[in-house]
mmCIF file of C-alpha atoms and ligand atoms in Angstrom:
data_model
loop_
_atom_site.group_PDB
_atom_site.id
_atom_site.type_symbol
_atom_site.label_atom_id
_atom_site.label_comp_id
_atom_site.label_asym_id
_atom_site.label_seq_id
_atom_site.Cartn_x
_atom_site.Cartn_y
_atom_site.Cartn_z
ATOM 1 C CA UNK A 1 22.202 -13.546 -10.287
ATOM 2 C CA UNK A 2 23.181 -10.900 -7.680
ATOM 3 C CA UNK A 3 21.694 -10.933 -4.171
ATOM 4 C CA UNK A 4 19.839 -7.841 -2.919
ATOM 5 C CA UNK A 5 20.320 -7.761 0.856
ATOM 6 C CA UNK A 6 17.327 -5.490 1.345
ATOM 7 C CA UNK A 7 13.668 -5.726 2.240
ATOM 8 C CA UNK A 8 12.967 -2.556 0.272
ATOM 9 C CA UNK A 9 10.404 -3.252 -2.440
ATOM 10 C CA UNK A 10 11.341 -0.206 -4.475
ATOM 11 C CA UNK A 11 15.022 -1.217 -4.550
ATOM 12 C CA UNK A 12 14.079 -4.573 -6.048
ATOM 13 C CA UNK A 13 11.634 -2.911 -8.459
ATOM 14 C CA UNK A 14 14.262 -0.424 -9.649
ATOM 15 C CA UNK A 15 16.748 -3.235 -10.365
ATOM 16 C CA UNK A 16 14.129 -5.423 -12.065
ATOM 17 C CA UNK A 17 12.938 -2.487 -14.215
ATOM 18 C CA UNK A 18 16.573 -1.941 -15.272
ATOM 19 C CA UNK A 19 16.797 -5.579 -16.333
ATOM 20 C CA UNK A 20 18.670 -6.857 -13.294
ATOM 21 C CA UNK A 21 17.055 -9.914 -11.716
ATOM 22 C CA UNK A 22 18.093 -10.386 -8.101
ATOM 23 C CA UNK A 23 17.607 -12.837 -5.285
ATOM 24 C CA UNK A 24 16.065 -10.857 -2.410
ATOM 25 C CA UNK A 25 17.659 -11.729 0.922
ATOM 26 C CA UNK A 26 16.840 -9.140 3.626
ATOM 27 C CA UNK A 27 19.123 -9.121 6.659
ATOM 28 C CA UNK A 28 18.415 -8.212 10.233
ATOM 29 C CA UNK A 29 21.033 -5.739 11.483
ATOM 30 C CA UNK A 30 20.485 -3.512 14.507
ATOM 31 C CA UNK A 31 20.401 -0.214 12.604
ATOM 32 C CA UNK A 32 19.639 1.886 15.683
ATOM 33 C CA UNK A 33 22.689 0.590 17.574
ATOM 34 C CA UNK A 34 24.920 0.940 14.517
ATOM 35 C CA UNK A 35 23.709 4.537 14.019
ATOM 36 C CA UNK A 36 24.422 5.346 17.681
ATOM 37 C CA UNK A 37 27.922 3.801 17.436
ATOM 38 C CA UNK A 38 28.602 5.796 14.269
ATOM 39 C CA UNK A 39 27.501 9.002 16.000
ATOM 40 C CA UNK A 40 29.787 8.242 18.953
ATOM 41 C CA UNK A 41 32.659 7.784 16.484
ATOM 42 C CA UNK A 42 31.813 11.190 15.001
ATOM 43 C CA UNK A 43 30.829 9.816 11.588
ATOM 44 C CA UNK A 44 28.777 12.076 9.314
ATOM 45 C CA UNK A 45 25.281 10.950 8.327
ATOM 46 C CA UNK A 46 26.647 10.050 4.895
ATOM 47 C CA UNK A 47 29.452 7.979 6.425
ATOM 48 C CA UNK A 48 26.884 6.353 8.712
ATOM 49 C CA UNK A 49 24.678 5.344 5.783
ATOM 50 C CA UNK A 50 27.710 3.754 4.114
ATOM 51 C CA UNK A 51 28.680 1.935 7.295
ATOM 52 C CA UNK A 52 25.148 0.538 7.558
ATOM 53 C CA UNK A 53 25.170 -0.573 3.929
ATOM 54 C CA UNK A 54 28.432 -2.426 4.557
ATOM 55 C CA UNK A 55 26.989 -3.995 7.717
ATOM 56 C CA UNK A 56 24.012 -5.311 5.757
ATOM 57 C CA UNK A 57 26.237 -6.758 2.999
ATOM 58 C CA UNK A 58 28.498 -8.377 5.598
ATOM 59 C CA UNK A 59 25.495 -9.910 7.381
ATOM 60 C CA UNK A 60 24.262 -11.401 4.096
ATOM 61 C CA UNK A 61 27.675 -12.758 3.041
ATOM 62 C CA UNK A 62 27.811 -16.111 4.887
ATOM 63 C CA UNK A 63 24.750 -17.544 3.155
ATOM 64 C CA UNK A 64 25.665 -16.303 -0.341
ATOM 65 C CA UNK A 65 29.232 -17.492 -0.990
ATOM 66 C CA UNK A 66 30.520 -16.684 -4.464
ATOM 67 C CA UNK A 67 27.655 -14.317 -5.288
ATOM 68 C CA UNK A 68 27.536 -10.549 -5.744
ATOM 69 C CA UNK A 69 25.690 -8.911 -2.847
ATOM 70 C CA UNK A 70 24.062 -5.492 -3.182
ATOM 71 C CA UNK A 71 23.203 -3.615 0.034
ATOM 72 C CA UNK A 72 22.082 -0.051 0.649
ATOM 73 C CA UNK A 73 21.081 2.362 3.355
ATOM 74 C CA UNK A 74 19.446 5.756 3.502
ATOM 75 C CA UNK A 75 19.324 8.326 6.301
ATOM 76 C CA UNK A 76 17.283 11.502 6.108
ATOM 77 C CA UNK A 77 19.157 14.526 7.456
ATOM 78 C CA UNK A 78 17.601 17.872 8.363
ATOM 79 C CA UNK A 79 20.004 20.463 9.797
ATOM 80 C CA UNK A 80 22.259 17.605 10.887
ATOM 81 C CA UNK A 81 19.465 15.724 12.662
ATOM 82 C CA UNK A 82 18.789 12.159 11.462
ATOM 83 C CA UNK A 83 15.245 10.910 10.857
ATOM 84 C CA UNK A 84 14.390 7.209 10.752
ATOM 85 C CA UNK A 85 11.333 5.648 9.130
ATOM 86 C CA UNK A 86 8.104 6.607 10.940
ATOM 87 C CA UNK A 87 6.607 4.067 13.319
ATOM 88 C CA UNK A 88 3.027 5.022 12.420
ATOM 89 C CA UNK A 89 1.038 7.603 10.484
ATOM 90 C CA UNK A 90 0.932 9.955 13.470
ATOM 91 C CA UNK A 91 4.721 10.056 13.414
ATOM 92 C CA UNK A 92 4.653 10.410 9.630
ATOM 93 C CA UNK A 93 2.456 13.508 10.038
ATOM 94 C CA UNK A 94 4.889 14.928 12.586
ATOM 95 C CA UNK A 95 7.864 14.231 10.281
ATOM 96 C CA UNK A 96 6.178 15.901 7.314
ATOM 97 C CA UNK A 97 5.200 18.960 9.374
ATOM 98 C CA UNK A 98 8.855 19.250 10.418
ATOM 99 C CA UNK A 99 10.074 18.897 6.811
ATOM 100 C CA UNK A 100 7.440 21.271 5.372
ATOM 101 C CA UNK A 101 8.914 24.365 3.731
ATOM 102 C CA UNK A 102 12.486 23.214 4.421
ATOM 103 C CA UNK A 103 15.300 21.469 2.573
ATOM 104 C CA UNK A 104 16.457 18.028 3.683
ATOM 105 C CA UNK A 105 19.060 15.585 2.412
ATOM 106 C CA UNK A 106 18.686 11.869 1.744
ATOM 107 C CA UNK A 107 22.093 10.426 2.579
ATOM 108 C CA UNK A 108 22.094 7.324 0.389
ATOM 109 C CA UNK A 109 24.779 4.638 0.182
ATOM 110 C CA UNK A 110 25.058 1.433 -1.834
ATOM 111 C CA UNK A 111 27.754 -1.220 -1.787
ATOM 112 C CA UNK A 112 28.686 -4.336 -3.758
ATOM 113 C CA UNK A 113 30.326 -7.234 -1.949
ATOM 114 C CA UNK A 114 31.433 -10.776 -2.774
ATOM 115 C CA UNK A 115 32.905 -13.478 -0.537
ATOM 116 C CA UNK A 116 33.066 -11.230 2.489
ATOM 117 C CA UNK A 117 34.861 -8.409 0.680
ATOM 118 C CA UNK A 118 33.615 -4.950 -0.319
ATOM 119 C CA UNK A 119 34.282 -4.577 -4.071
ATOM 120 C CA UNK A 120 32.745 -1.141 -4.550
ATOM 121 C CA UNK A 121 30.592 1.451 -2.844
ATOM 122 C CA UNK A 122 28.944 4.745 -3.724
ATOM 123 C CA UNK A 123 27.288 7.577 -1.833
ATOM 124 C CA UNK A 124 24.752 10.085 -3.086
ATOM 125 C CA UNK A 125 23.065 12.971 -1.250
ATOM 126 C CA UNK A 126 19.979 14.215 -3.077
ATOM 127 C CA UNK A 127 18.507 17.371 -1.555
ATOM 128 C CA UNK A 128 14.783 18.021 -1.598
ATOM 129 C CA UNK A 129 12.899 21.210 -0.761
ATOM 130 C CA UNK A 130 9.364 20.691 0.419
ATOM 131 C CA UNK A 131 6.773 23.324 -0.415
ATOM 132 C CA UNK A 132 4.667 24.817 2.376
ATOM 133 C CA UNK A 133 1.691 22.588 1.678
ATOM 134 C CA UNK A 134 -1.579 23.184 3.551
ATOM 135 C CA UNK A 135 -2.822 21.137 6.489
ATOM 136 C CA UNK A 136 -5.732 20.021 4.278
ATOM 137 C CA UNK A 137 -3.290 18.740 1.671
ATOM 138 C CA UNK A 138 -1.356 16.846 4.336
ATOM 139 C CA UNK A 139 -4.524 15.199 5.703
ATOM 140 C CA UNK A 140 -5.584 14.161 2.200
ATOM 141 C CA UNK A 141 -2.053 12.959 1.368
ATOM 142 C CA UNK A 142 -1.805 10.767 4.480
ATOM 143 C CA UNK A 143 -5.265 9.310 3.850
ATOM 144 C CA UNK A 144 -4.398 8.500 0.219
ATOM 145 C CA UNK A 145 -0.918 7.081 0.861
ATOM 146 C CA UNK A 146 -1.666 5.305 4.133
ATOM 147 C CA UNK A 147 0.716 2.808 5.681
ATOM 148 C CA UNK A 148 2.832 2.519 2.510
ATOM 149 C CA UNK A 149 4.566 5.641 3.862
ATOM 150 C CA UNK A 150 5.908 3.675 6.846
ATOM 151 C CA UNK A 151 8.421 1.974 4.511
ATOM 152 C CA UNK A 152 9.790 5.335 3.359
ATOM 153 C CA UNK A 153 12.394 7.216 5.368
ATOM 154 C CA UNK A 154 11.031 10.581 4.225
ATOM 155 C CA UNK A 155 7.345 9.614 4.522
ATOM 156 C CA UNK A 156 6.944 10.002 0.761
ATOM 157 C CA UNK A 157 7.116 7.941 -2.418
ATOM 158 C CA UNK A 158 8.807 10.143 -5.000
ATOM 159 C CA UNK A 159 7.581 7.809 -7.766
ATOM 160 C CA UNK A 160 3.989 8.677 -6.880
ATOM 161 C CA UNK A 161 1.958 11.197 -4.937
ATOM 162 C CA UNK A 162 5.049 12.240 -2.965
ATOM 163 C CA UNK A 163 6.099 14.407 -5.898
ATOM 164 C CA UNK A 164 3.306 16.823 -4.932
ATOM 165 C CA UNK A 165 5.159 17.618 -1.696
ATOM 166 C CA UNK A 166 8.085 19.321 -3.394
ATOM 167 C CA UNK A 167 9.106 22.741 -4.651
ATOM 168 C CA UNK A 168 12.510 21.554 -5.941
ATOM 169 C CA UNK A 169 14.639 18.433 -6.049
ATOM 170 C CA UNK A 170 18.291 17.885 -6.860
ATOM 171 C CA UNK A 171 19.400 14.317 -7.495
ATOM 172 C CA UNK A 172 18.092 11.308 -9.373
ATOM 173 C CA UNK A 173 14.704 9.825 -8.489
ATOM 174 C CA UNK A 174 16.292 6.380 -8.097
ATOM 175 C CA UNK A 175 18.793 7.720 -5.528
ATOM 176 C CA UNK A 176 15.886 9.433 -3.738
ATOM 177 C CA UNK A 177 13.976 6.130 -3.734
ATOM 178 C CA UNK A 178 17.005 4.512 -2.088
ATOM 179 C CA UNK A 179 19.233 3.060 -4.842
ATOM 180 C CA UNK A 180 21.593 5.131 -7.055
ATOM 181 C CA UNK A 181 21.127 3.019 -10.164
ATOM 182 C CA UNK A 182 23.564 4.350 -12.783
ATOM 183 C CA UNK A 183 26.677 3.997 -10.584
ATOM 184 C CA UNK A 184 25.527 0.523 -9.435
ATOM 185 C CA UNK A 185 24.876 -0.683 -12.983
ATOM 186 C CA UNK A 186 28.338 0.564 -14.000
ATOM 187 C CA UNK A 187 29.892 -1.332 -11.082
ATOM 188 C CA UNK A 188 28.014 -4.529 -11.989
ATOM 189 C CA UNK A 189 29.295 -4.211 -15.575
ATOM 190 C CA UNK A 190 32.820 -3.547 -14.346
ATOM 191 C CA UNK A 191 32.667 -6.695 -12.212
ATOM 192 C CA UNK A 192 31.360 -8.728 -15.163
ATOM 193 C CA UNK A 193 27.932 -9.282 -13.586
ATOM 194 C CA UNK A 194 26.280 -7.438 -16.495
ATOM 195 C CA UNK A 195 27.229 -7.297 -20.180
ATOM 196 C CA UNK A 196 29.202 -4.145 -20.949
HETATM 197 N N1 LIG B 1 8.956 3.697 -2.507
HETATM 198 C C1 LIG B 1 9.825 4.617 -2.004
HETATM 199 N N2 LIG B 1 10.638 4.260 -0.957
HETATM 200 C C2 LIG B 1 11.488 5.218 -0.501
HETATM 201 C C3 LIG B 1 11.543 6.520 -1.023
HETATM 202 N N3 LIG B 1 12.510 7.222 -0.333
HETATM 203 C C4 LIG B 1 13.034 6.363 0.581
HETATM 204 N N4 LIG B 1 12.433 5.145 0.466
HETATM 205 C C5 LIG B 1 12.721 3.924 1.235
HETATM 206 O O1 LIG B 1 13.064 4.245 2.574
HETATM 207 C C6 LIG B 1 13.834 3.159 3.085
HETATM 208 C C7 LIG B 1 15.075 3.724 3.774
HETATM 209 O O2 LIG B 1 15.411 2.858 4.830
HETATM 210 P P1 LIG B 1 16.673 1.869 4.772
HETATM 211 O O3 LIG B 1 17.062 1.602 6.168
HETATM 212 O O4 LIG B 1 17.688 2.355 3.803
HETATM 213 O O5 LIG B 1 16.126 0.522 4.117
HETATM 214 P P2 LIG B 1 15.010 -0.460 4.695
HETATM 215 O O6 LIG B 1 13.693 -0.089 4.111
HETATM 216 O O7 LIG B 1 15.111 -0.558 6.172
HETATM 217 O O8 LIG B 1 15.408 -1.839 4.009
HETATM 218 P P3 LIG B 1 16.800 -2.631 4.209
HETATM 219 O O9 LIG B 1 17.602 -2.358 2.976
HETATM 220 O O10 LIG B 1 16.344 -4.062 4.321
HETATM 221 O O11 LIG B 1 17.438 -2.095 5.461
HETATM 222 C C8 LIG B 1 14.224 2.271 1.896
HETATM 223 O O12 LIG B 1 13.411 1.123 1.828
HETATM 224 C C9 LIG B 1 13.958 3.196 0.714
HETATM 225 O O13 LIG B 1 13.685 2.475 -0.473
HETATM 226 C C10 LIG B 1 10.671 6.848 -2.110
HETATM 227 O O14 LIG B 1 10.644 7.979 -2.616
HETATM 228 N N5 LIG B 1 9.856 5.864 -2.579
#
């Protein structure tokens, strides 16, 4: 059974729904410091997301010898500026007002490790254009979604009400939710962790 080195509920749900049972084993890496170091090295947001995914897999490795470890990371980019998950609903409102009527990118990376080695990784950059929703809609949306939004880097759940925020989307809904499934399932088959 692979290990999912993530505290993201939707990542586990996506794998379970696709028939992949995982052992959830979140890790505690200092994402802010790693992001700052990546920026100082001149890494792109996409490269930074991949570096963070690797850092999470590496942190999980010691306690899961011999097992496949799946780790992922997602950074929202708007005109080159990175957004992290909101600290509270006030910040979520501010984020959504900034994203309103504009196109942002979800730089998403996933990696597969075993015994301290990276076996495979993949990056995906869905782009999403938010419609110019009204202030009334935003107030209603925040009231309905509540603190569940604090777990979402874009302050939306694409699998639910979040879909009402958008004018257009390019990319798969699983990549938007934080885990590019088809490439990961192919990698798990290729490594013999799933039946081909
Ligand atoms: N439910 C849901 N979650 C989303 C969506 N878009 C982004 N997310 C979540 O936003 C989070 C992005 O932050 P990350 O730093 O990659 O992951 P995390 O939540 O900190 O969890 P770790 O993997 O333990 O670091 C992930 O949990 C994604 O699953 C969405 O549309 N729906």
